[in-house]
PDB file of C-alpha atoms and ligand atoms in Angstrom:
ATOM      1  CA  MET A   1      26.438  11.245  -9.806  1.00 49.00           C
ATOM      2  CA  PRO A   2      30.301  10.961  -8.627  1.00 54.00           C
ATOM      3  CA  ALA A   3      30.835   7.645  -6.594  1.00 50.00           C
ATOM      4  CA  ASN A   4      31.737   9.559  -3.488  1.00 54.00           C
ATOM      5  CA  VAL A   5      28.602  11.225  -3.079  1.00 61.00           C
ATOM      6  CA  HIS A   6      25.942   9.408  -1.546  1.00 66.00           C
ATOM      7  CA  PRO A   7      22.274  10.651  -1.694  1.00 78.00           C
ATOM      8  CA  LYS A   8      20.761  11.508   1.465  1.00 94.00           C
ATOM      9  CA  PRO A   9      18.050   8.819   2.752  1.00 98.00           C
ATOM     10  CA  VAL A  10      14.629   9.675   2.185  1.00 98.00           C
ATOM     11  CA  PHE A  11      11.975   8.147   4.492  1.00 98.00           C
ATOM     12  CA  ARG A  12       8.258   8.518   4.478  1.00 98.00           C
ATOM     13  CA  PHE A  13       5.323   8.010   6.782  1.00 98.00           C
ATOM     14  CA  ALA A  14       2.416   7.435   4.707  1.00 98.00           C
ATOM     15  CA  PRO A  15      -1.155   7.300   6.426  1.00 98.00           C
ATOM     16  CA  SER A  16      -4.695   7.214   5.036  1.00 97.00           C
ATOM     17  CA  PRO A  17      -7.047   9.651   6.399  1.00 97.00           C
ATOM     18  CA  ASN A  18      -9.930   7.275   6.688  1.00 95.00           C
ATOM     19  CA  GLY A  19      -9.870   7.265  10.567  1.00 95.00           C
ATOM     20  CA  LEU A  20      -8.000   8.282  13.542  1.00 95.00           C
ATOM     21  CA  LEU A  21      -4.450   7.254  13.933  1.00 96.00           C
ATOM     22  CA  HIS A  22      -3.611   4.747  16.879  1.00 95.00           C
ATOM     23  CA  LEU A  23      -0.489   3.856  18.717  1.00 95.00           C
ATOM     24  CA  GLY A  24       0.530   1.631  15.870  1.00 95.00           C
ATOM     25  CA  HIS A  25       0.754   4.389  13.448  1.00 97.00           C
ATOM     26  CA  GLY A  26       2.593   6.649  16.391  1.00 97.00           C
ATOM     27  CA  LEU A  27       5.217   3.838  16.269  1.00 97.00           C
ATOM     28  CA  SER A  28       5.575   3.749  12.354  1.00 98.00           C
ATOM     29  CA  ALA A  29       5.756   7.440  12.476  1.00 98.00           C
ATOM     30  CA  ILE A  30       8.202   7.667  15.211  1.00 98.00           C
ATOM     31  CA  LEU A  31      10.762   4.953  13.640  1.00 98.00           C
ATOM     32  CA  ASN A  32      10.531   6.925  10.512  1.00 98.00           C
ATOM     33  CA  HIS A  33      11.503  10.102  11.957  1.00 97.00           C
ATOM     34  CA  ASP A  34      14.163   8.444  14.234  1.00 97.00           C
ATOM     35  CA  MET A  35      15.610   6.676  11.405  1.00 97.00           C
ATOM     36  CA  ALA A  36      15.842   9.691   9.327  1.00 97.00           C
ATOM     37  CA  VAL A  37      17.613  11.604  12.016  1.00 96.00           C
ATOM     38  CA  GLU A  38      19.972   8.789  12.837  1.00 97.00           C
ATOM     39  CA  THR A  39      20.985   8.607   9.186  1.00 97.00           C
ATOM     40  CA  GLY A  40      21.058  12.239   8.506  1.00 97.00           C
ATOM     41  CA  GLY A  41      18.292  11.719   6.161  1.00 97.00           C
ATOM     42  CA  ARG A  42      14.812  13.529   5.291  1.00 97.00           C
ATOM     43  CA  CYS A  43      11.187  12.219   6.394  1.00 97.00           C
ATOM     44  CA  LEU A  44       8.178  13.066   4.436  1.00 98.00           C
ATOM     45  CA  LEU A  45       4.785  12.657   5.293  1.00 98.00           C
ATOM     46  CA  ARG A  46       2.531  11.674   2.437  1.00 98.00           C
ATOM     47  CA  ILE A  47      -1.285  11.312   2.646  1.00 98.00           C
ATOM     48  CA  GLU A  48      -2.699   8.382   0.980  1.00 98.00           C
ATOM     49  CA  ASP A  49      -6.275   9.485   0.202  1.00 98.00           C
ATOM     50  CA  ILE A  50      -7.181   7.880  -2.981  1.00 97.00           C
ATOM     51  CA  ASP A  51     -10.362   6.220  -1.541  1.00 96.00           C
ATOM     52  CA  LEU A  52     -12.695   9.616  -1.864  1.00 93.00           C
ATOM     53  CA  THR A  53     -15.254   7.924  -0.192  1.00 94.00           C
ATOM     54  CA  ARG A  54     -13.666   6.856   3.102  1.00 95.00           C
ATOM     55  CA  CYS A  55     -11.055   9.641   3.370  1.00 97.00           C
ATOM     56  CA  THR A  56     -12.203  13.093   4.919  1.00 97.00           C
ATOM     57  CA  PRO A  57     -10.447  16.508   5.603  1.00 97.00           C
ATOM     58  CA  GLU A  58     -11.226  16.091   9.377  1.00 97.00           C
ATOM     59  CA  TYR A  59      -9.170  12.786   9.505  1.00 96.00           C
ATOM     60  CA  GLU A  60      -6.275  14.612   7.495  1.00 98.00           C
ATOM     61  CA  GLN A  61      -6.415  17.220   9.866  1.00 97.00           C
ATOM     62  CA  ALA A  62      -6.345  14.757  12.844  1.00 96.00           C
ATOM     63  CA  ILE A  63      -3.269  13.337  11.213  1.00 97.00           C
ATOM     64  CA  PHE A  64      -1.291  16.722  11.422  1.00 97.00           C
ATOM     65  CA  GLU A  65      -2.518  17.439  15.043  1.00 97.00           C
ATOM     66  CA  ASP A  66      -1.204  14.088  16.216  1.00 97.00           C
ATOM     67  CA  LEU A  67       2.093  14.166  14.459  1.00 97.00           C
ATOM     68  CA  ALA A  68       2.586  17.584  15.428  1.00 97.00           C
ATOM     69  CA  TRP A  69       1.748  16.587  19.242  1.00 97.00           C
ATOM     70  CA  LEU A  70       4.162  13.806  19.022  1.00 97.00           C
ATOM     71  CA  GLY A  71       6.889  16.415  18.017  1.00 96.00           C
ATOM     72  CA  LEU A  72       7.453  15.132  14.620  1.00 96.00           C
ATOM     73  CA  THR A  73       7.970  17.600  11.739  1.00 93.00           C
ATOM     74  CA  TRP A  74       7.594  17.302   7.897  1.00 92.00           C
ATOM     75  CA  GLU A  75       8.352  18.994   4.756  1.00 93.00           C
ATOM     76  CA  GLU A  76       5.897  21.199   2.799  1.00 94.00           C
ATOM     77  CA  PRO A  77       4.197  20.857   0.545  1.00 94.00           C
ATOM     78  CA  ILE A  78       3.355  17.364   1.155  1.00 97.00           C
ATOM     79  CA  ARG A  79       2.116  15.070  -1.237  1.00 98.00           C
ATOM     80  CA  LYS A  80      -1.580  14.150  -1.367  1.00 98.00           C
ATOM     81  CA  GLN A  81      -2.367  11.432  -3.632  1.00 98.00           C
ATOM     82  CA  SER A  82      -5.987  12.630  -4.512  1.00 97.00           C
ATOM     83  CA  GLN A  83      -4.138  15.418  -6.325  1.00 97.00           C
ATOM     84  CA  HIS A  84      -1.987  13.214  -8.604  1.00 98.00           C
ATOM     85  CA  PHE A  85      -4.459  10.797 -10.216  1.00 97.00           C
ATOM     86  CA  ASP A  86      -2.789  11.709 -13.633  1.00 97.00           C
ATOM     87  CA  ALA A  87       0.616  10.072 -12.310  1.00 98.00           C
ATOM     88  CA  TYR A  88      -1.038   7.056 -11.568  1.00 98.00           C
ATOM     89  CA  ALA A  89      -3.061   7.292 -14.981  1.00 97.00           C
ATOM     90  CA  ALA A  90       0.145   7.258 -16.759  1.00 98.00           C
ATOM     91  CA  ALA A  91       1.525   4.434 -14.929  1.00 98.00           C
ATOM     92  CA  LEU A  92      -1.529   2.325 -15.668  1.00 98.00           C
ATOM     93  CA  ALA A  93      -1.289   3.387 -19.513  1.00 98.00           C
ATOM     94  CA  ARG A  94       2.334   2.186 -19.543  1.00 98.00           C
ATOM     95  CA  LEU A  95       1.021  -1.248 -18.185  1.00 98.00           C
ATOM     96  CA  ASP A  96      -1.559  -1.146 -20.679  1.00 98.00           C
ATOM     97  CA  ALA A  97       0.756  -0.526 -23.652  1.00 98.00           C
ATOM     98  CA  MET A  98       2.461  -3.553 -22.622  1.00 98.00           C
ATOM     99  CA  GLY A  99      -0.598  -5.561 -22.723  1.00 97.00           C
ATOM    100  CA  LEU A 100      -0.606  -6.438 -19.113  1.00 98.00           C
ATOM    101  CA  ILE A 101      -3.992  -5.161 -17.727  1.00 98.00           C
ATOM    102  CA  TYR A 102      -7.402  -6.006 -18.387  1.00 98.00           C
ATOM    103  CA  PRO A 103     -10.857  -4.622 -17.413  1.00 98.00           C
ATOM    104  CA  ALA A 104     -12.451  -6.558 -14.404  1.00 98.00           C
ATOM    105  CA  PHE A 105     -16.319  -6.448 -14.541  1.00 98.00           C
ATOM    106  CA  LEU A 106     -17.110  -9.054 -11.677  1.00 97.00           C
ATOM    107  CA  THR A 107     -18.425  -7.445  -8.512  1.00 96.00           C
ATOM    108  CA  ARG A 108     -17.530  -8.537  -5.232  1.00 95.00           C
ATOM    109  CA  GLY A 109     -20.805 -10.568  -4.680  1.00 97.00           C
ATOM    110  CA  GLU A 110     -19.910 -12.488  -8.210  1.00 97.00           C
ATOM    111  CA  VAL A 111     -16.651 -13.327  -6.933  1.00 98.00           C
ATOM    112  CA  LYS A 112     -17.829 -14.576  -3.942  1.00 97.00           C
ATOM    113  CA  ALA A 113     -20.657 -16.650  -5.469  1.00 98.00           C
ATOM    114  CA  ILE A 114     -17.990 -18.090  -8.009  1.00 97.00           C
ATOM    115  CA  VAL A 115     -15.675 -19.108  -5.040  1.00 98.00           C
ATOM    116  CA  ALA A 116     -18.505 -20.751  -2.923  1.00 98.00           C
ATOM    117  CA  ALA A 117     -19.720 -22.589  -5.924  1.00 97.00           C
ATOM    118  CA  HIS A 118     -16.044 -23.926  -6.338  1.00 97.00           C
ATOM    119  CA  GLU A 119     -15.584 -24.830  -2.610  1.00 97.00           C
ATOM    120  CA  LYS A 120     -18.943 -26.497  -2.421  1.00 96.00           C
ATOM    121  CA  THR A 121     -17.704 -29.235  -4.760  1.00 94.00           C
ATOM    122  CA  GLY A 122     -14.820 -29.891  -2.121  1.00 95.00           C
ATOM    123  CA  ASN A 123     -12.162 -27.905  -4.019  1.00 96.00           C
ATOM    124  CA  ILE A 124     -10.261 -25.160  -2.360  1.00 97.00           C
ATOM    125  CA  TRP A 125     -10.054 -21.741  -3.945  1.00 98.00           C
ATOM    126  CA  PRO A 126      -6.725 -20.105  -3.649  1.00 97.00           C
ATOM    127  CA  ARG A 127      -6.116 -17.205  -1.392  1.00 98.00           C
ATOM    128  CA  ASP A 128      -3.893 -14.347  -1.181  1.00 98.00           C
ATOM    129  CA  PRO A 129      -1.389 -13.653   1.710  1.00 97.00           C
ATOM    130  CA  ASP A 130      -4.263 -11.713   3.257  1.00 96.00           C
ATOM    131  CA  GLY A 131      -6.609 -14.329   3.082  1.00 97.00           C
ATOM    132  CA  SER A 132      -8.735 -13.035   0.328  1.00 97.00           C
ATOM    133  CA  PRO A 133      -9.673 -15.267  -2.645  1.00 98.00           C
ATOM    134  CA  LEU A 134      -7.644 -14.762  -5.747  1.00 98.00           C
ATOM    135  CA  TYR A 135      -9.659 -13.100  -8.686  1.00 98.00           C
ATOM    136  CA  PRO A 136     -11.178 -15.591 -11.128  1.00 98.00           C
ATOM    137  CA  ASP A 137      -9.694 -15.715 -14.511  1.00 96.00           C
ATOM    138  CA  ARG A 138     -13.006 -15.009 -16.324  1.00 96.00           C
ATOM    139  CA  ASP A 139     -12.377 -11.454 -17.350  1.00 98.00           C
ATOM    140  CA  ALA A 140      -8.743 -12.238 -18.168  1.00 98.00           C
ATOM    141  CA  GLN A 141      -9.946 -14.857 -20.701  1.00 97.00           C
ATOM    142  CA  ARG A 142     -12.404 -12.494 -22.531  1.00 97.00           C
ATOM    143  CA  SER A 143     -11.523 -11.430 -26.255  1.00 97.00           C
ATOM    144  CA  ALA A 144     -11.118  -7.745 -27.083  1.00 96.00           C
ATOM    145  CA  GLU A 145     -14.329  -7.649 -28.569  1.00 97.00           C
ATOM    146  CA  GLU A 146     -16.072  -8.741 -25.616  1.00 97.00           C
ATOM    147  CA  ARG A 147     -14.171  -6.408 -23.287  1.00 97.00           C
ATOM    148  CA  GLN A 148     -15.122  -3.607 -25.524  1.00 97.00           C
ATOM    149  CA  ALA A 149     -18.752  -4.477 -25.765  1.00 97.00           C
ATOM    150  CA  LEU A 150     -19.045  -4.708 -22.023  1.00 97.00           C
ATOM    151  CA  MET A 151     -17.379  -1.450 -21.491  1.00 96.00           C
ATOM    152  CA  SER A 152     -19.393   0.373 -24.343  1.00 97.00           C
ATOM    153  CA  GLN A 153     -22.660  -0.861 -22.267  1.00 97.00           C
ATOM    154  CA  GLY A 154     -21.049   1.137 -19.398  1.00 95.00           C
ATOM    155  CA  ILE A 155     -20.693  -1.729 -17.056  1.00 96.00           C
ATOM    156  CA  ARG A 156     -18.587  -0.522 -14.050  1.00 96.00           C
ATOM    157  CA  HIS A 157     -15.191  -2.076 -14.108  1.00 97.00           C
ATOM    158  CA  ALA A 158     -11.811  -2.006 -12.307  1.00 98.00           C
ATOM    159  CA  TRP A 159      -8.446  -2.674 -14.003  1.00 98.00           C
ATOM    160  CA  ARG A 160      -6.326  -5.773 -12.831  1.00 98.00           C
ATOM    161  CA  LEU A 161      -2.812  -6.845 -13.740  1.00 98.00           C
ATOM    162  CA  ASP A 162      -2.709 -10.144 -15.821  1.00 98.00           C
ATOM    163  CA  MET A 163      -0.417 -11.711 -13.330  1.00 98.00           C
ATOM    164  CA  LYS A 164       0.759 -14.638 -15.593  1.00 98.00           C
ATOM    165  CA  LYS A 165       1.688 -12.277 -18.388  1.00 98.00           C
ATOM    166  CA  ALA A 166       3.460  -9.992 -16.033  1.00 98.00           C
ATOM    167  CA  MET A 167       5.656 -12.629 -14.665  1.00 98.00           C
ATOM    168  CA  GLN A 168       6.423 -13.935 -18.003  1.00 97.00           C
ATOM    169  CA  LEU A 169       8.204 -10.403 -18.778  1.00 97.00           C
ATOM    170  CA  VAL A 170      10.270 -10.688 -15.528  1.00 96.00           C
ATOM    171  CA  LYS A 171      13.386 -12.453 -16.332  1.00 89.00           C
ATOM    172  CA  THR A 172      15.384 -12.307 -13.091  1.00 92.00           C
ATOM    173  CA  PRO A 173      14.268 -13.593  -9.887  1.00 94.00           C
ATOM    174  CA  LEU A 174      12.512 -10.722  -7.877  1.00 98.00           C
ATOM    175  CA  ASN A 175      13.747 -10.097  -4.182  1.00 98.00           C
ATOM    176  CA  TRP A 176      13.801  -7.117  -1.741  1.00 98.00           C
ATOM    177  CA  GLN A 177      16.344  -6.094   0.963  1.00 98.00           C
ATOM    178  CA  GLU A 178      14.657  -6.362   4.442  1.00 98.00           C
ATOM    179  CA  THR A 179      16.115  -4.959   7.794  1.00 98.00           C
ATOM    180  CA  GLY A 180      12.900  -5.163   9.800  1.00 97.00           C
ATOM    181  CA  ASP A 181      11.489  -7.350  12.610  1.00 96.00           C
ATOM    182  CA  GLY A 182      10.493 -10.302  10.521  1.00 94.00           C
ATOM    183  CA  ALA A 183      12.879 -12.317   8.172  1.00 95.00           C
ATOM    184  CA  ARG A 184      15.650 -10.244   7.293  1.00 97.00           C
ATOM    185  CA  GLY A 185      18.177  -9.964   4.493  1.00 98.00           C
ATOM    186  CA  THR A 186      17.481 -10.782   0.949  1.00 98.00           C
ATOM    187  CA  ILE A 187      13.737 -11.846   0.664  1.00 98.00           C
ATOM    188  CA  PRO A 188      12.243 -13.542  -2.485  1.00 98.00           C
ATOM    189  CA  ALA A 189       9.228 -11.858  -3.765  1.00 98.00           C
ATOM    190  CA  ASP A 190       6.297 -13.923  -4.713  1.00 98.00           C
ATOM    191  CA  PRO A 191       3.824 -11.541  -6.488  1.00 98.00           C
ATOM    192  CA  ALA A 192       2.010 -14.312  -7.964  1.00 98.00           C
ATOM    193  CA  ALA A 193       0.673 -15.435  -4.549  1.00 98.00           C
ATOM    194  CA  TRP A 194      -1.617 -12.187  -5.018  1.00 98.00           C
ATOM    195  CA  GLY A 195      -3.005 -13.231  -8.403  1.00 98.00           C
ATOM    196  CA  ASP A 196      -4.353 -10.685 -10.623  1.00 98.00           C
ATOM    197  CA  ILE A 197      -4.167  -7.480  -8.355  1.00 98.00           C
ATOM    198  CA  ILE A 198      -6.192  -4.555  -8.765  1.00 98.00           C
ATOM    199  CA  LEU A 199      -4.436  -1.594 -10.175  1.00 98.00           C
ATOM    200  CA  SER A 200      -7.351   0.728 -10.807  1.00 97.00           C
ATOM    201  CA  ARG A 201     -10.739   0.530  -8.802  1.00 95.00           C
ATOM    202  CA  SER A 202     -14.092   0.804 -10.368  1.00 92.00           C
ATOM    203  CA  ASP A 203     -14.644   3.770  -7.374  1.00 90.00           C
ATOM    204  CA  ALA A 204     -10.940   5.391  -7.641  1.00 90.00           C
ATOM    205  CA  PRO A 205      -8.881   5.790 -10.429  1.00 91.00           C
ATOM    206  CA  SER A 206      -5.866   4.094  -8.910  1.00 96.00           C
ATOM    207  CA  SER A 207      -5.022   1.436  -6.315  1.00 97.00           C
ATOM    208  CA  TYR A 208      -3.073   1.225  -3.303  1.00 97.00           C
ATOM    209  CA  HIS A 209      -0.203  -0.770  -4.926  1.00 98.00           C
ATOM    210  CA  LEU A 210       0.051   1.484  -8.026  1.00 98.00           C
ATOM    211  CA  SER A 211       0.114   4.656  -6.277  1.00 98.00           C
ATOM    212  CA  VAL A 212       2.603   3.674  -3.521  1.00 98.00           C
ATOM    213  CA  VAL A 213       5.173   2.519  -6.057  1.00 98.00           C
ATOM    214  CA  VAL A 214       4.642   5.383  -8.231  1.00 98.00           C
ATOM    215  CA  ASP A 215       4.890   7.777  -5.210  1.00 98.00           C
ATOM    216  CA  ASP A 216       7.734   6.131  -3.688  1.00 98.00           C
ATOM    217  CA  ALA A 217       9.882   6.484  -6.877  1.00 98.00           C
ATOM    218  CA  LEU A 218       8.750  10.117  -7.631  1.00 98.00           C
ATOM    219  CA  GLN A 219       9.363  11.253  -4.090  1.00 98.00           C
ATOM    220  CA  GLY A 220      12.911   9.383  -4.239  1.00 97.00           C
ATOM    221  CA  ILE A 221      12.175   7.293  -1.270  1.00 98.00           C
ATOM    222  CA  THR A 222      15.199   5.072  -0.247  1.00 98.00           C
ATOM    223  CA  HIS A 223      13.773   3.699   2.884  1.00 98.00           C
ATOM    224  CA  VAL A 224      10.223   2.184   3.374  1.00 98.00           C
ATOM    225  CA  VAL A 225       9.404   1.807   6.977  1.00 98.00           C
ATOM    226  CA  ARG A 226       5.896   0.336   7.837  1.00 98.00           C
ATOM    227  CA  GLY A 227       4.156  -2.412   9.403  1.00 97.00           C
ATOM    228  CA  LEU A 228       4.652  -6.041   9.153  1.00 97.00           C
ATOM    229  CA  ASP A 229       1.087  -5.978   7.635  1.00 96.00           C
ATOM    230  CA  LEU A 230       2.473  -4.908   4.605  1.00 98.00           C
ATOM    231  CA  TYR A 231       5.431  -7.256   4.267  1.00 98.00           C
ATOM    232  CA  HIS A 232       3.876  -9.513   1.740  1.00 98.00           C
ATOM    233  CA  ALA A 233       2.426  -6.639  -0.310  1.00 98.00           C
ATOM    234  CA  THR A 234       6.130  -5.654  -0.876  1.00 98.00           C
ATOM    235  CA  SER A 235       6.112  -8.764  -3.297  1.00 98.00           C
ATOM    236  CA  VAL A 236       3.859  -6.806  -5.686  1.00 98.00           C
ATOM    237  CA  HIS A 237       5.657  -3.434  -5.108  1.00 98.00           C
ATOM    238  CA  ARG A 238       8.682  -5.302  -6.384  1.00 98.00           C
ATOM    239  CA  LEU A 239       6.730  -6.585  -9.425  1.00 98.00           C
ATOM    240  CA  LEU A 240       5.454  -3.246 -10.423  1.00 98.00           C
ATOM    241  CA  GLN A 241       8.705  -1.378  -9.901  1.00 98.00           C
ATOM    242  CA  THR A 242      10.448  -3.830 -12.006  1.00 98.00           C
ATOM    243  CA  LEU A 243       7.761  -3.672 -14.734  1.00 98.00           C
ATOM    244  CA  LEU A 244       7.640   0.476 -14.682  1.00 98.00           C
ATOM    245  CA  ASP A 245      11.594   0.800 -14.424  1.00 98.00           C
ATOM    246  CA  LEU A 246      11.418   2.311 -10.919  1.00 98.00           C
ATOM    247  CA  PRO A 247      14.148   2.065  -8.427  1.00 97.00           C
ATOM    248  CA  GLN A 248      13.831  -0.156  -5.297  1.00 97.00           C
ATOM    249  CA  PRO A 249      13.916   1.229  -1.918  1.00 98.00           C
ATOM    250  CA  LEU A 250      15.179  -0.806   1.184  1.00 98.00           C
ATOM    251  CA  TYR A 251      12.331  -2.188   3.119  1.00 98.00           C
ATOM    252  CA  HIS A 252      11.873  -2.251   6.993  1.00 98.00           C
ATOM    253  CA  HIS A 253       8.653  -3.789   8.285  1.00 98.00           C
ATOM    254  CA  HIS A 254       8.379  -3.165  11.958  1.00 98.00           C
ATOM    255  CA  ARG A 255       6.306  -5.084  14.597  1.00 96.00           C
ATOM    256  CA  LEU A 256       2.607  -4.608  14.990  1.00 95.00           C
ATOM    257  CA  LEU A 257       1.136  -3.428  18.121  1.00 93.00           C
ATOM    258  CA  LEU A 258      -1.723  -5.782  19.523  1.00 88.00           C
ATOM    259  CA  ASP A 259      -4.732  -4.935  21.567  1.00 82.00           C
ATOM    260  CA  GLN A 260      -5.481  -6.669  24.922  1.00 78.00           C
ATOM    261  CA  ASP A 261      -7.129  -9.570  22.833  1.00 79.00           C
ATOM    262  CA  GLY A 262      -3.827 -10.043  20.895  1.00 81.00           C
ATOM    263  CA  LYS A 263      -5.556  -8.409  17.780  1.00 83.00           C
ATOM    264  CA  LYS A 264      -3.775  -5.868  15.349  1.00 81.00           C
ATOM    265  CA  LEU A 265      -4.799  -2.329  16.279  1.00 82.00           C
ATOM    266  CA  SER A 266      -7.608  -0.855  14.027  1.00 76.00           C
ATOM    267  CA  LYS A 267      -8.533   2.860  13.287  1.00 74.00           C
ATOM    268  CA  SER A 268     -11.697   1.898  15.377  1.00 68.00           C
ATOM    269  CA  SER A 269      -9.736   0.786  18.379  1.00 60.00           C
ATOM    270  CA  GLY A 270     -10.841   4.009  20.335  1.00 72.00           C
ATOM    271  CA  SER A 271      -8.652   3.463  23.703  1.00 73.00           C
ATOM    272  CA  THR A 272      -5.409   3.350  21.442  1.00 86.00           C
ATOM    273  CA  GLY A 273      -6.297   6.424  19.320  1.00 92.00           C
ATOM    274  CA  LEU A 274      -3.445   9.010  19.469  1.00 95.00           C
ATOM    275  CA  LYS A 275      -6.233  11.709  19.951  1.00 94.00           C
ATOM    276  CA  HIS A 276      -7.728   9.686  22.922  1.00 93.00           C
ATOM    277  CA  LEU A 277      -4.444   9.387  24.508  1.00 94.00           C
ATOM    278  CA  ARG A 278      -3.808  12.969  23.976  1.00 94.00           C
ATOM    279  CA  GLU A 279      -6.749  14.072  25.551  1.00 93.00           C
ATOM    280  CA  GLN A 280      -6.179  11.687  28.622  1.00 93.00           C
ATOM    281  CA  GLY A 281      -3.154  13.851  29.311  1.00 95.00           C
ATOM    282  CA  LEU A 282      -0.486  11.539  28.131  1.00 96.00           C
ATOM    283  CA  SER A 283       2.683  13.094  26.619  1.00 96.00           C
ATOM    284  CA  ALA A 284       4.695  12.038  23.529  1.00 96.00           C
ATOM    285  CA  ALA A 285       7.326  10.437  25.642  1.00 97.00           C
ATOM    286  CA  ASP A 286       4.384   8.231  27.137  1.00 96.00           C
ATOM    287  CA  ILE A 287       3.532   7.210  23.376  1.00 96.00           C
ATOM    288  CA  ARG A 288       7.007   6.220  22.829  1.00 96.00           C
ATOM    289  CA  ARG A 289       7.057   4.120  26.043  1.00 96.00           C
ATOM    290  CA  LEU A 290       3.612   2.660  25.055  1.00 94.00           C
ATOM    291  CA  ALA A 291       4.874   1.919  21.663  1.00 94.00           C
ATOM    292  CA  GLY A 292       7.922  -0.048  23.205  1.00 94.00           C
ATOM    293  CA  LEU A 293      10.435   2.474  22.097  1.00 92.00           C
TER     294      LEU A 293
HETATM  295  N1  LIG B 301      -1.438   4.114   3.419  1.00 90.85           N
HETATM  296  C1  LIG B 301      -0.917   2.743   3.898  1.00 90.85           C
HETATM  297  C2  LIG B 301      -1.625   2.728   5.427  1.00 90.85           C
HETATM  298  O1  LIG B 301      -2.030   3.597   5.843  1.00 90.85           O
HETATM  299  C3  LIG B 301       0.486   2.662   4.277  1.00 90.85           C
HETATM  300  C4  LIG B 301       1.205   2.469   2.778  1.00 90.85           C
HETATM  301  C5  LIG B 301       2.597   2.119   3.260  1.00 90.85           C
HETATM  302  O2  LIG B 301       3.353   2.445   4.187  1.00 90.85           O
HETATM  303  O3  LIG B 301       3.193   1.722   2.117  1.00 90.85           O
HETATM  304  O4  LIG B 301      -1.881   1.450   5.684  1.00 90.85           O
END
């Protein structure tokens, strides 16, 4: 591309149809839209529905209705992650060929028991930035024969990234450029804080982290605008982008809206649901005001 031609910024709003959108999603969608307008860029909508058990067509329809009510528009066709499992499988196969993934057989209950047994002896089990215990290294230590034997017995398994091996491949310090409401500037990424992250679930042929980096690259996303709850996940995204040779977008993590008790809004928080607010007779302008815009 000639040096004087700057690619158009590309933003995306990427909700999961596993519940109704709330005011916080409204803030995210409006910010993406407004920043695209301000920069002369494009704004895409992506439906992140890899969780086939929790995502429903009804919630998806509600997303379209809420966004249309907010006066937001998006390009067609929209990308629905459930239609692109092959793209995530290809990325997983690439990491496999690099020797960076392993089948993970421990159930949630087994992990819990291992952690509890360890902590009973007065030791602290390391937690990730979201507070969940890191995955024990038991499966990473298994021999190829042992893995094969367990898989041929049909034992359910996920696929996880071997974080230690992955970090050994990264030669330069990882960071990202941040313009949001938390710390800004060049932010050092610390993917190791997440341990052996899941890349393909036992009940879904991908994971949030894997599909989000694959799609951001495939869709040419230049600006990721999302809530501060995903700030630390960016460390993992930068690692996967580096391992998979994908470009890095700029990141803008915006403030989270809290409920009256100071808790983060959740999809079950009825009174701040966009549909509920619409049915109460509020307007799109009211939503902007309530979201502090
Ligand atoms: N699908 C994610 C969510 O609904 C957002 C992913 C992202 O913006 O990176 O929380």
